């Protein structure tokens, strides 16, 4: 396992290098100037904007700017935000806890819904439960998160006044009151993301379990007199979860990107809102830092999926 992990980490280096080259080139060629507002301000001398462009190397060739960025990254310097006047890594670390809390809770909710519902639907195909679950899954997967988010705001925030629709990071309460306020304001964004993911995963879990439950070794286990629950849980689910692990691992980085819309609706101060704000204000170092983090997440979760394969299926070798 150790040699396999080392080999995969070494292969990740050229992948990240290629991704960084593409990202940096696209952002460098994109229209927009972070100091455009400054040049239009009559109270700011033109020399100030020119000196700032020279200081940050914006007039240098793209390849030269990329190598400067790469060398800085290797030394732990993620760059400097043009707008916030704060280091990029500091800005990202300030937003990571909120994003991880919301997305982590939403994915736990999605798994808690998708796994039991998908497994039971496959164990009782075409029953009333399966038909209702399939219908709700199709509806949930078809509705975009911004639509369901607005519906929840209209119902629980405006009409019933039960939950806050703006996520606040500066709650003044302490102790259990602070945890309760955090829980209340996280309910709607977690529900929107979690149920949207659960809708798609439920159909996938059902399909994976149906493919396995019809195999010969499952019939043999039943013929030996094993209870249906033992057959499903011990012989079916473990093998059926292998493709599900692939789906979850590959979807997880996309969830961080998809959460951008949800964060904007509920004003969650996470990485997604940071990226949107940076794009709108042409803050290239921040955009580069956040998108590079997303690229690292893709490689990380791919590696995690491969490791989980060996745990679910002992026949898989890492030699």
PDB file of C-alpha atoms in Angstrom:
ATOM      1  CA  UNK A   1       0.000   0.000   0.000  1.00  0.00           C
ATOM      2  CA  UNK A   2       2.813   2.406   0.871  1.00  0.00           C
ATOM      3  CA  UNK A   3       4.528   1.910  -2.493  1.00  0.00           C
ATOM      4  CA  UNK A   4       1.207   2.339  -4.289  1.00  0.00           C
ATOM      5  CA  UNK A   5       0.448   5.604  -2.514  1.00  0.00           C
ATOM      6  CA  UNK A   6       3.941   6.914  -3.234  1.00  0.00           C
ATOM      7  CA  UNK A   7       3.585   5.981  -6.908  1.00  0.00           C
ATOM      8  CA  UNK A   8       0.220   7.704  -7.180  1.00  0.00           C
ATOM      9  CA  UNK A   9       1.511  10.838  -5.449  1.00  0.00           C
ATOM     10  CA  UNK A  10       4.445  11.000  -7.866  1.00  0.00           C
ATOM     11  CA  UNK A  11       2.032  10.680 -10.793  1.00  0.00           C
ATOM     12  CA  UNK A  12      -0.041  13.511  -9.342  1.00  0.00           C
ATOM     13  CA  UNK A  13       2.852  15.958  -9.663  1.00  0.00           C
ATOM     14  CA  UNK A  14       2.855  16.201 -13.502  1.00  0.00           C
ATOM     15  CA  UNK A  15      -0.948  16.233 -13.465  1.00  0.00           C
ATOM     16  CA  UNK A  16      -1.052  19.224 -11.131  1.00  0.00           C
ATOM     17  CA  UNK A  17       1.695  20.896 -13.130  1.00  0.00           C
ATOM     18  CA  UNK A  18      -0.267  20.553 -16.364  1.00  0.00           C
ATOM     19  CA  UNK A  19      -3.463  21.759 -14.698  1.00  0.00           C
ATOM     20  CA  UNK A  20      -1.687  24.801 -13.257  1.00  0.00           C
ATOM     21  CA  UNK A  21      -0.276  25.708 -16.685  1.00  0.00           C
ATOM     22  CA  UNK A  22      -3.729  25.570 -18.299  1.00  0.00           C
ATOM     23  CA  UNK A  23      -5.388  27.511 -15.476  1.00  0.00           C
ATOM     24  CA  UNK A  24      -2.738  30.209 -15.382  1.00  0.00           C
ATOM     25  CA  UNK A  25      -2.727  30.664 -19.166  1.00  0.00           C
ATOM     26  CA  UNK A  26      -6.533  30.915 -19.379  1.00  0.00           C
ATOM     27  CA  UNK A  27      -6.678  33.447 -16.536  1.00  0.00           C
ATOM     28  CA  UNK A  28      -3.816  35.470 -17.997  1.00  0.00           C
ATOM     29  CA  UNK A  29      -5.526  35.679 -21.399  1.00  0.00           C
ATOM     30  CA  UNK A  30      -8.958  36.476 -19.945  1.00  0.00           C
ATOM     31  CA  UNK A  31     -10.173  40.046 -20.429  1.00  0.00           C
ATOM     32  CA  UNK A  32     -10.249  42.435 -17.505  1.00  0.00           C
ATOM     33  CA  UNK A  33      -7.838  44.524 -15.471  1.00  0.00           C
ATOM     34  CA  UNK A  34      -7.776  44.414 -11.651  1.00  0.00           C
ATOM     35  CA  UNK A  35      -6.626  48.031 -11.600  1.00  0.00           C
ATOM     36  CA  UNK A  36      -9.183  49.318 -14.123  1.00  0.00           C
ATOM     37  CA  UNK A  37     -11.159  51.238 -11.492  1.00  0.00           C
ATOM     38  CA  UNK A  38      -7.969  52.859 -10.275  1.00  0.00           C
ATOM     39  CA  UNK A  39      -7.015  54.088 -13.760  1.00  0.00           C
ATOM     40  CA  UNK A  40     -10.499  55.588 -14.200  1.00  0.00           C
ATOM     41  CA  UNK A  41     -10.287  57.459 -10.914  1.00  0.00           C
ATOM     42  CA  UNK A  42      -9.157  61.060 -11.641  1.00  0.00           C
ATOM     43  CA  UNK A  43      -7.776  61.372  -8.104  1.00  0.00           C
ATOM     44  CA  UNK A  44      -5.246  58.566  -8.663  1.00  0.00           C
ATOM     45  CA  UNK A  45      -2.207  59.415 -10.792  1.00  0.00           C
ATOM     46  CA  UNK A  46      -1.600  57.156 -13.793  1.00  0.00           C
ATOM     47  CA  UNK A  47       1.890  56.405 -12.474  1.00  0.00           C
ATOM     48  CA  UNK A  48       0.406  54.645  -9.431  1.00  0.00           C
ATOM     49  CA  UNK A  49      -1.496  52.096 -11.521  1.00  0.00           C
ATOM     50  CA  UNK A  50       1.519  51.619 -13.789  1.00  0.00           C
ATOM     51  CA  UNK A  51       3.803  50.986 -10.809  1.00  0.00           C
ATOM     52  CA  UNK A  52       1.348  48.482  -9.364  1.00  0.00           C
ATOM     53  CA  UNK A  53       1.176  46.601 -12.655  1.00  0.00           C
ATOM     54  CA  UNK A  54       4.954  46.525 -12.739  1.00  0.00           C
ATOM     55  CA  UNK A  55       5.156  45.431  -9.113  1.00  0.00           C
ATOM     56  CA  UNK A  56       2.833  42.485  -9.687  1.00  0.00           C
ATOM     57  CA  UNK A  57       4.390  41.650 -13.075  1.00  0.00           C
ATOM     58  CA  UNK A  58       1.168  42.046 -15.041  1.00  0.00           C
ATOM     59  CA  UNK A  59       3.024  43.412 -18.061  1.00  0.00           C
ATOM     60  CA  UNK A  60       5.539  40.544 -18.172  1.00  0.00           C
ATOM     61  CA  UNK A  61       5.187  37.658 -20.664  1.00  0.00           C
ATOM     62  CA  UNK A  62       2.819  34.905 -19.562  1.00  0.00           C
ATOM     63  CA  UNK A  63       5.519  32.237 -19.343  1.00  0.00           C
ATOM     64  CA  UNK A  64       7.617  34.465 -17.116  1.00  0.00           C
ATOM     65  CA  UNK A  65       4.670  35.245 -14.835  1.00  0.00           C
ATOM     66  CA  UNK A  66       3.858  31.545 -14.602  1.00  0.00           C
ATOM     67  CA  UNK A  67       7.364  30.586 -13.503  1.00  0.00           C
ATOM     68  CA  UNK A  68       7.329  33.350 -10.908  1.00  0.00           C
ATOM     69  CA  UNK A  69       4.010  32.018  -9.617  1.00  0.00           C
ATOM     70  CA  UNK A  70       5.255  28.419  -9.618  1.00  0.00           C
ATOM     71  CA  UNK A  71       8.444  29.269  -7.712  1.00  0.00           C
ATOM     72  CA  UNK A  72       6.425  31.236  -5.198  1.00  0.00           C
ATOM     73  CA  UNK A  73       3.998  28.318  -4.761  1.00  0.00           C
ATOM     74  CA  UNK A  74       6.885  25.920  -4.142  1.00  0.00           C
ATOM     75  CA  UNK A  75       8.012  28.247  -1.344  1.00  0.00           C
ATOM     76  CA  UNK A  76       4.501  28.348   0.149  1.00  0.00           C
ATOM     77  CA  UNK A  77       3.581  31.782  -1.227  1.00  0.00           C
ATOM     78  CA  UNK A  78       0.135  31.621  -2.867  1.00  0.00           C
ATOM     79  CA  UNK A  79       0.189  35.208  -3.978  1.00  0.00           C
ATOM     80  CA  UNK A  80      -1.397  38.456  -2.877  1.00  0.00           C
ATOM     81  CA  UNK A  81      -5.004  39.508  -3.438  1.00  0.00           C
ATOM     82  CA  UNK A  82      -5.253  42.653  -5.567  1.00  0.00           C
ATOM     83  CA  UNK A  83      -8.548  43.650  -3.946  1.00  0.00           C
ATOM     84  CA  UNK A  84      -8.419  42.483  -0.325  1.00  0.00           C
ATOM     85  CA  UNK A  85      -4.697  43.222   0.126  1.00  0.00           C
ATOM     86  CA  UNK A  86      -4.401  39.882   1.952  1.00  0.00           C
ATOM     87  CA  UNK A  87      -2.432  36.742   1.141  1.00  0.00           C
ATOM     88  CA  UNK A  88      -4.413  34.263  -0.949  1.00  0.00           C
ATOM     89  CA  UNK A  89      -3.756  31.326   1.390  1.00  0.00           C
ATOM     90  CA  UNK A  90      -5.038  33.387   4.308  1.00  0.00           C
ATOM     91  CA  UNK A  91      -8.260  34.210   2.448  1.00  0.00           C
ATOM     92  CA  UNK A  92      -8.814  30.557   1.518  1.00  0.00           C
ATOM     93  CA  UNK A  93      -8.110  29.287   5.040  1.00  0.00           C
ATOM     94  CA  UNK A  94     -10.623  31.784   6.425  1.00  0.00           C
ATOM     95  CA  UNK A  95     -13.360  30.319   4.211  1.00  0.00           C
ATOM     96  CA  UNK A  96     -12.457  26.607   4.341  1.00  0.00           C
ATOM     97  CA  UNK A  97     -14.051  25.765   7.738  1.00  0.00           C
ATOM     98  CA  UNK A  98     -17.485  27.065   6.705  1.00  0.00           C
ATOM     99  CA  UNK A  99     -17.365  25.319   3.327  1.00  0.00           C
ATOM    100  CA  UNK A 100     -16.211  22.023   4.836  1.00  0.00           C
ATOM    101  CA  UNK A 101     -18.907  22.182   7.514  1.00  0.00           C
ATOM    102  CA  UNK A 102     -21.743  22.849   5.049  1.00  0.00           C
ATOM    103  CA  UNK A 103     -20.565  20.482   2.324  1.00  0.00           C
ATOM    104  CA  UNK A 104     -19.492  17.777   4.761  1.00  0.00           C
ATOM    105  CA  UNK A 105     -22.863  17.806   6.488  1.00  0.00           C
ATOM    106  CA  UNK A 106     -24.698  17.817   3.152  1.00  0.00           C
ATOM    107  CA  UNK A 107     -22.765  14.789   1.889  1.00  0.00           C
ATOM    108  CA  UNK A 108     -23.421  12.890   5.114  1.00  0.00           C
ATOM    109  CA  UNK A 109     -27.122  13.674   4.683  1.00  0.00           C
ATOM    110  CA  UNK A 110     -26.978  12.538   1.036  1.00  0.00           C
ATOM    111  CA  UNK A 111     -25.404   9.191   1.980  1.00  0.00           C
ATOM    112  CA  UNK A 112     -27.816   8.654   4.873  1.00  0.00           C
ATOM    113  CA  UNK A 113     -30.696   9.075   2.424  1.00  0.00           C
ATOM    114  CA  UNK A 114     -29.297   7.461  -0.739  1.00  0.00           C
ATOM    115  CA  UNK A 115     -27.852   4.249   0.712  1.00  0.00           C
ATOM    116  CA  UNK A 116     -30.870   2.897   2.640  1.00  0.00           C
ATOM    117  CA  UNK A 117     -33.430   4.124   0.096  1.00  0.00           C
ATOM    118  CA  UNK A 118     -31.455   2.797  -2.887  1.00  0.00           C
ATOM    119  CA  UNK A 119     -30.762  -0.564  -1.249  1.00  0.00           C
ATOM    120  CA  UNK A 120     -34.358  -1.091  -0.116  1.00  0.00           C
ATOM    121  CA  UNK A 121     -35.694  -0.055  -3.536  1.00  0.00           C
ATOM    122  CA  UNK A 122     -33.444  -2.627  -5.222  1.00  0.00           C
ATOM    123  CA  UNK A 123     -34.403  -5.324  -2.703  1.00  0.00           C
ATOM    124  CA  UNK A 124     -38.102  -4.631  -3.417  1.00  0.00           C
ATOM    125  CA  UNK A 125     -38.096  -3.625  -7.104  1.00  0.00           C
ATOM    126  CA  UNK A 126     -41.319  -2.214  -8.568  1.00  0.00           C
ATOM    127  CA  UNK A 127     -42.990  -2.100  -5.156  1.00  0.00           C
ATOM    128  CA  UNK A 128     -44.894   0.973  -4.042  1.00  0.00           C
ATOM    129  CA  UNK A 129     -41.830   2.107  -2.063  1.00  0.00           C
ATOM    130  CA  UNK A 130     -39.599   1.747  -5.123  1.00  0.00           C
ATOM    131  CA  UNK A 131     -42.012   3.688  -7.328  1.00  0.00           C
ATOM    132  CA  UNK A 132     -42.390   6.545  -4.832  1.00  0.00           C
ATOM    133  CA  UNK A 133     -38.653   6.700  -4.184  1.00  0.00           C
ATOM    134  CA  UNK A 134     -37.847   6.692  -7.914  1.00  0.00           C
ATOM    135  CA  UNK A 135     -40.370   9.458  -8.576  1.00  0.00           C
ATOM    136  CA  UNK A 136     -39.013  11.631  -5.768  1.00  0.00           C
ATOM    137  CA  UNK A 137     -35.450  10.974  -6.928  1.00  0.00           C
ATOM    138  CA  UNK A 138     -36.250  12.092 -10.474  1.00  0.00           C
ATOM    139  CA  UNK A 139     -37.995  15.212  -9.169  1.00  0.00           C
ATOM    140  CA  UNK A 140     -35.156  16.052  -6.779  1.00  0.00           C
ATOM    141  CA  UNK A 141     -32.492  15.549  -9.433  1.00  0.00           C
ATOM    142  CA  UNK A 142     -34.395  17.657 -11.959  1.00  0.00           C
ATOM    143  CA  UNK A 143     -34.861  20.695  -9.729  1.00  0.00           C
ATOM    144  CA  UNK A 144     -31.765  22.955  -9.621  1.00  0.00           C
ATOM    145  CA  UNK A 145     -30.389  23.970  -6.247  1.00  0.00           C
ATOM    146  CA  UNK A 146     -31.102  27.662  -6.770  1.00  0.00           C
ATOM    147  CA  UNK A 147     -34.807  26.875  -7.266  1.00  0.00           C
ATOM    148  CA  UNK A 148     -35.164  24.632  -4.213  1.00  0.00           C
ATOM    149  CA  UNK A 149     -33.090  27.092  -2.198  1.00  0.00           C
ATOM    150  CA  UNK A 150     -35.460  29.943  -3.034  1.00  0.00           C
ATOM    151  CA  UNK A 151     -38.467  27.758  -2.218  1.00  0.00           C
ATOM    152  CA  UNK A 152     -37.066  26.952   1.218  1.00  0.00           C
ATOM    153  CA  UNK A 153     -36.337  30.636   1.845  1.00  0.00           C
ATOM    154  CA  UNK A 154     -39.876  31.624   0.878  1.00  0.00           C
ATOM    155  CA  UNK A 155     -41.406  28.928   3.085  1.00  0.00           C
ATOM    156  CA  UNK A 156     -39.228  28.712   6.185  1.00  0.00           C
ATOM    157  CA  UNK A 157     -37.762  32.220   6.316  1.00  0.00           C
ATOM    158  CA  UNK A 158     -40.342  34.588   4.881  1.00  0.00           C
ATOM    159  CA  UNK A 159     -43.672  32.816   5.455  1.00  0.00           C
ATOM    160  CA  UNK A 160     -43.016  30.844   8.672  1.00  0.00           C
ATOM    161  CA  UNK A 161     -40.052  32.879   9.965  1.00  0.00           C
ATOM    162  CA  UNK A 162     -38.431  29.769  11.440  1.00  0.00           C
ATOM    163  CA  UNK A 163     -34.953  29.885   9.891  1.00  0.00           C
ATOM    164  CA  UNK A 164     -32.573  32.718   8.879  1.00  0.00           C
ATOM    165  CA  UNK A 165     -31.954  32.938   5.139  1.00  0.00           C
ATOM    166  CA  UNK A 166     -28.636  34.801   5.454  1.00  0.00           C
ATOM    167  CA  UNK A 167     -25.699  32.838   6.832  1.00  0.00           C
ATOM    168  CA  UNK A 168     -23.847  34.881   9.452  1.00  0.00           C
ATOM    169  CA  UNK A 169     -20.244  34.242  10.406  1.00  0.00           C
ATOM    170  CA  UNK A 170     -20.242  36.852  13.200  1.00  0.00           C
ATOM    171  CA  UNK A 171     -22.746  35.317  15.641  1.00  0.00           C
ATOM    172  CA  UNK A 172     -22.266  36.990  19.018  1.00  0.00           C
ATOM    173  CA  UNK A 173     -23.799  34.167  21.082  1.00  0.00           C
ATOM    174  CA  UNK A 174     -21.652  31.772  23.111  1.00  0.00           C
ATOM    175  CA  UNK A 175     -21.900  28.212  24.379  1.00  0.00           C
ATOM    176  CA  UNK A 176     -24.890  26.107  23.359  1.00  0.00           C
ATOM    177  CA  UNK A 177     -26.680  29.164  21.987  1.00  0.00           C
ATOM    178  CA  UNK A 178     -23.866  29.628  19.452  1.00  0.00           C
ATOM    179  CA  UNK A 179     -24.135  25.992  18.332  1.00  0.00           C
ATOM    180  CA  UNK A 180     -27.920  26.298  18.055  1.00  0.00           C
ATOM    181  CA  UNK A 181     -27.672  29.426  15.883  1.00  0.00           C
ATOM    182  CA  UNK A 182     -25.075  27.749  13.681  1.00  0.00           C
ATOM    183  CA  UNK A 183     -27.307  24.699  13.332  1.00  0.00           C
ATOM    184  CA  UNK A 184     -30.377  26.759  12.391  1.00  0.00           C
ATOM    185  CA  UNK A 185     -28.642  28.776   9.707  1.00  0.00           C
ATOM    186  CA  UNK A 186     -27.011  25.660   8.218  1.00  0.00           C
ATOM    187  CA  UNK A 187     -30.249  23.664   7.911  1.00  0.00           C
ATOM    188  CA  UNK A 188     -31.400  25.075   4.560  1.00  0.00           C
ATOM    189  CA  UNK A 189     -28.090  25.081   2.624  1.00  0.00           C
ATOM    190  CA  UNK A 190     -27.237  21.590   3.922  1.00  0.00           C
ATOM    191  CA  UNK A 191     -30.712  20.324   2.999  1.00  0.00           C
ATOM    192  CA  UNK A 192     -30.582  21.809  -0.507  1.00  0.00           C
ATOM    193  CA  UNK A 193     -27.166  20.322  -1.304  1.00  0.00           C
ATOM    194  CA  UNK A 194     -27.760  17.045   0.499  1.00  0.00           C
ATOM    195  CA  UNK A 195     -31.111  16.191  -1.062  1.00  0.00           C
ATOM    196  CA  UNK A 196     -29.917  17.170  -4.541  1.00  0.00           C
ATOM    197  CA  UNK A 197     -26.966  14.773  -4.221  1.00  0.00           C
ATOM    198  CA  UNK A 198     -29.128  12.088  -2.601  1.00  0.00           C
ATOM    199  CA  UNK A 199     -31.547  12.142  -5.540  1.00  0.00           C
ATOM    200  CA  UNK A 200     -28.849  11.194  -8.030  1.00  0.00           C
ATOM    201  CA  UNK A 201     -27.043   8.777  -5.744  1.00  0.00           C
ATOM    202  CA  UNK A 202     -30.265   6.923  -4.887  1.00  0.00           C
ATOM    203  CA  UNK A 203     -30.814   5.943  -8.506  1.00  0.00           C
ATOM    204  CA  UNK A 204     -27.185   4.890  -8.843  1.00  0.00           C
ATOM    205  CA  UNK A 205     -27.232   2.804  -5.643  1.00  0.00           C
ATOM    206  CA  UNK A 206     -30.448   1.112  -6.754  1.00  0.00           C
ATOM    207  CA  UNK A 207     -28.960   0.249 -10.147  1.00  0.00           C
ATOM    208  CA  UNK A 208     -25.707  -1.063  -8.627  1.00  0.00           C
ATOM    209  CA  UNK A 209     -27.531  -3.263  -6.106  1.00  0.00           C
ATOM    210  CA  UNK A 210     -29.881  -4.617  -8.789  1.00  0.00           C
ATOM    211  CA  UNK A 211     -26.893  -5.647 -10.920  1.00  0.00           C
ATOM    212  CA  UNK A 212     -25.397  -7.643  -8.037  1.00  0.00           C
ATOM    213  CA  UNK A 213     -28.557  -9.056  -6.475  1.00  0.00           C
ATOM    214  CA  UNK A 214     -29.295 -11.100  -9.628  1.00  0.00           C
ATOM    215  CA  UNK A 215     -25.915 -12.855  -9.727  1.00  0.00           C
ATOM    216  CA  UNK A 216     -25.546 -16.597  -9.164  1.00  0.00           C
ATOM    217  CA  UNK A 217     -23.652 -16.414  -5.886  1.00  0.00           C
ATOM    218  CA  UNK A 218     -26.540 -14.445  -4.340  1.00  0.00           C
ATOM    219  CA  UNK A 219     -28.956 -17.168  -5.413  1.00  0.00           C
ATOM    220  CA  UNK A 220     -26.610 -19.737  -3.880  1.00  0.00           C
ATOM    221  CA  UNK A 221     -26.528 -17.809  -0.592  1.00  0.00           C
ATOM    222  CA  UNK A 222     -30.322 -17.767  -0.517  1.00  0.00           C
ATOM    223  CA  UNK A 223     -30.487 -21.509  -1.265  1.00  0.00           C
ATOM    224  CA  UNK A 224     -28.327 -22.169   1.804  1.00  0.00           C
ATOM    225  CA  UNK A 225     -31.109 -20.788   3.963  1.00  0.00           C
ATOM    226  CA  UNK A 226     -29.629 -17.405   4.811  1.00  0.00           C
ATOM    227  CA  UNK A 227     -32.073 -14.705   5.749  1.00  0.00           C
ATOM    228  CA  UNK A 228     -32.769 -12.084   3.104  1.00  0.00           C
ATOM    229  CA  UNK A 229     -31.345  -9.310   5.276  1.00  0.00           C
ATOM    230  CA  UNK A 230     -28.062 -11.208   5.695  1.00  0.00           C
ATOM    231  CA  UNK A 231     -27.875 -11.941   1.971  1.00  0.00           C
ATOM    232  CA  UNK A 232     -28.390  -8.302   1.031  1.00  0.00           C
ATOM    233  CA  UNK A 233     -26.141  -6.724   3.642  1.00  0.00           C
ATOM    234  CA  UNK A 234     -23.258  -9.239   3.622  1.00  0.00           C
ATOM    235  CA  UNK A 235     -23.185 -10.507   0.045  1.00  0.00           C
ATOM    236  CA  UNK A 236     -24.813  -7.823  -2.082  1.00  0.00           C
ATOM    237  CA  UNK A 237     -24.156  -4.387  -0.632  1.00  0.00           C
ATOM    238  CA  UNK A 238     -20.390  -4.710  -0.247  1.00  0.00           C
ATOM    239  CA  UNK A 239     -19.857  -5.612  -3.907  1.00  0.00           C
ATOM    240  CA  UNK A 240     -22.447  -3.114  -5.093  1.00  0.00           C
ATOM    241  CA  UNK A 241     -20.724  -0.266  -3.246  1.00  0.00           C
ATOM    242  CA  UNK A 242     -17.594  -0.446  -5.427  1.00  0.00           C
ATOM    243  CA  UNK A 243     -19.066   1.578  -8.340  1.00  0.00           C
ATOM    244  CA  UNK A 244     -20.866   3.784  -5.820  1.00  0.00           C
ATOM    245  CA  UNK A 245     -17.514   4.679  -4.237  1.00  0.00           C
ATOM    246  CA  UNK A 246     -16.303   5.774  -7.671  1.00  0.00           C
ATOM    247  CA  UNK A 247     -19.346   7.983  -8.147  1.00  0.00           C
ATOM    248  CA  UNK A 248     -19.096   9.576  -4.707  1.00  0.00           C
ATOM    249  CA  UNK A 249     -15.341  10.169  -4.955  1.00  0.00           C
ATOM    250  CA  UNK A 250     -15.535  11.703  -8.427  1.00  0.00           C
ATOM    251  CA  UNK A 251     -18.594  13.773  -7.549  1.00  0.00           C
ATOM    252  CA  UNK A 252     -17.162  15.223  -4.355  1.00  0.00           C
ATOM    253  CA  UNK A 253     -14.902  17.843  -6.037  1.00  0.00           C
ATOM    254  CA  UNK A 254     -17.822  18.846  -8.257  1.00  0.00           C
ATOM    255  CA  UNK A 255     -19.888  19.387  -5.114  1.00  0.00           C
ATOM    256  CA  UNK A 256     -17.459  22.112  -4.045  1.00  0.00           C
ATOM    257  CA  UNK A 257     -18.025  23.790  -7.397  1.00  0.00           C
ATOM    258  CA  UNK A 258     -21.771  23.213  -7.338  1.00  0.00           C
ATOM    259  CA  UNK A 259     -21.961  24.650  -3.834  1.00  0.00           C
ATOM    260  CA  UNK A 260     -21.023  28.030  -5.302  1.00  0.00           C
ATOM    261  CA  UNK A 261     -24.654  28.596  -6.320  1.00  0.00           C
ATOM    262  CA  UNK A 262     -25.985  27.523  -2.927  1.00  0.00           C
ATOM    263  CA  UNK A 263     -23.466  29.699  -1.109  1.00  0.00           C
ATOM    264  CA  UNK A 264     -24.563  32.677  -3.156  1.00  0.00           C
ATOM    265  CA  UNK A 265     -28.261  32.077  -2.408  1.00  0.00           C
ATOM    266  CA  UNK A 266     -27.802  31.769   1.353  1.00  0.00           C
ATOM    267  CA  UNK A 267     -24.831  34.166   1.525  1.00  0.00           C
ATOM    268  CA  UNK A 268     -22.608  31.460   3.017  1.00  0.00           C
ATOM    269  CA  UNK A 269     -19.092  32.929   3.462  1.00  0.00           C
ATOM    270  CA  UNK A 270     -17.337  29.930   1.919  1.00  0.00           C
ATOM    271  CA  UNK A 271     -14.854  29.243  -0.850  1.00  0.00           C
ATOM    272  CA  UNK A 272     -17.577  29.471  -3.502  1.00  0.00           C
ATOM    273  CA  UNK A 273     -18.552  33.026  -2.630  1.00  0.00           C
ATOM    274  CA  UNK A 274     -14.859  33.928  -2.463  1.00  0.00           C
ATOM    275  CA  UNK A 275     -14.354  32.608  -6.000  1.00  0.00           C
ATOM    276  CA  UNK A 276     -17.391  34.452  -7.382  1.00  0.00           C
ATOM    277  CA  UNK A 277     -16.283  37.711  -5.799  1.00  0.00           C
ATOM    278  CA  UNK A 278     -12.742  37.266  -7.131  1.00  0.00           C
ATOM    279  CA  UNK A 279     -14.004  36.566 -10.668  1.00  0.00           C
ATOM    280  CA  UNK A 280     -16.275  39.615 -10.676  1.00  0.00           C
ATOM    281  CA  UNK A 281     -13.429  41.853  -9.472  1.00  0.00           C
ATOM    282  CA  UNK A 282     -10.689  40.330 -11.683  1.00  0.00           C
ATOM    283  CA  UNK A 283      -8.711  39.233  -8.642  1.00  0.00           C
ATOM    284  CA  UNK A 284      -6.606  36.742 -10.607  1.00  0.00           C
ATOM    285  CA  UNK A 285      -4.392  35.426  -7.748  1.00  0.00           C
ATOM    286  CA  UNK A 286      -7.456  34.445  -5.709  1.00  0.00           C
ATOM    287  CA  UNK A 287      -9.165  32.805  -8.698  1.00  0.00           C
ATOM    288  CA  UNK A 288      -5.980  30.869  -9.433  1.00  0.00           C
ATOM    289  CA  UNK A 289      -5.606  29.766  -5.823  1.00  0.00           C
ATOM    290  CA  UNK A 290      -9.209  28.566  -5.430  1.00  0.00           C
ATOM    291  CA  UNK A 291      -9.332  26.718  -8.778  1.00  0.00           C
ATOM    292  CA  UNK A 292      -5.990  25.076  -8.002  1.00  0.00           C
ATOM    293  CA  UNK A 293      -7.441  23.861  -4.694  1.00  0.00           C
ATOM    294  CA  UNK A 294     -10.365  22.342  -6.624  1.00  0.00           C
ATOM    295  CA  UNK A 295      -7.878  20.558  -8.919  1.00  0.00           C
ATOM    296  CA  UNK A 296      -6.054  19.137  -5.898  1.00  0.00           C
ATOM    297  CA  UNK A 297      -9.373  17.888  -4.533  1.00  0.00           C
ATOM    298  CA  UNK A 298     -10.057  15.978  -7.769  1.00  0.00           C
ATOM    299  CA  UNK A 299      -6.737  14.117  -7.521  1.00  0.00           C
ATOM    300  CA  UNK A 300      -7.133  13.548  -3.772  1.00  0.00           C
ATOM    301  CA  UNK A 301     -10.590  11.993  -4.048  1.00  0.00           C
ATOM    302  CA  UNK A 302      -9.509   9.826  -6.979  1.00  0.00           C
ATOM    303  CA  UNK A 303      -6.732   8.451  -4.773  1.00  0.00           C
ATOM    304  CA  UNK A 304      -9.189   7.955  -1.914  1.00  0.00           C
ATOM    305  CA  UNK A 305     -11.517   5.985  -4.213  1.00  0.00           C
ATOM    306  CA  UNK A 306      -8.687   3.647  -5.246  1.00  0.00           C
ATOM    307  CA  UNK A 307      -7.769   3.021  -1.607  1.00  0.00           C
ATOM    308  CA  UNK A 308     -11.386   2.232  -0.701  1.00  0.00           C
ATOM    309  CA  UNK A 309     -11.535  -0.290  -3.559  1.00  0.00           C
ATOM    310  CA  UNK A 310      -9.046  -2.498  -1.737  1.00  0.00           C
ATOM    311  CA  UNK A 311     -11.079  -2.344   1.453  1.00  0.00           C
ATOM    312  CA  UNK A 312     -14.331  -3.241  -0.294  1.00  0.00           C
ATOM    313  CA  UNK A 313     -12.871  -5.916  -2.582  1.00  0.00           C
ATOM    314  CA  UNK A 314      -9.904  -7.921  -1.228  1.00  0.00           C
ATOM    315  CA  UNK A 315      -9.235  -9.272  -4.709  1.00  0.00           C
ATOM    316  CA  UNK A 316      -7.849  -5.877  -5.757  1.00  0.00           C
ATOM    317  CA  UNK A 317      -4.076  -5.804  -5.453  1.00  0.00           C
ATOM    318  CA  UNK A 318      -1.899  -2.693  -5.102  1.00  0.00           C
ATOM    319  CA  UNK A 319       1.310  -4.371  -6.192  1.00  0.00           C
TER     320      UNK A 319
END
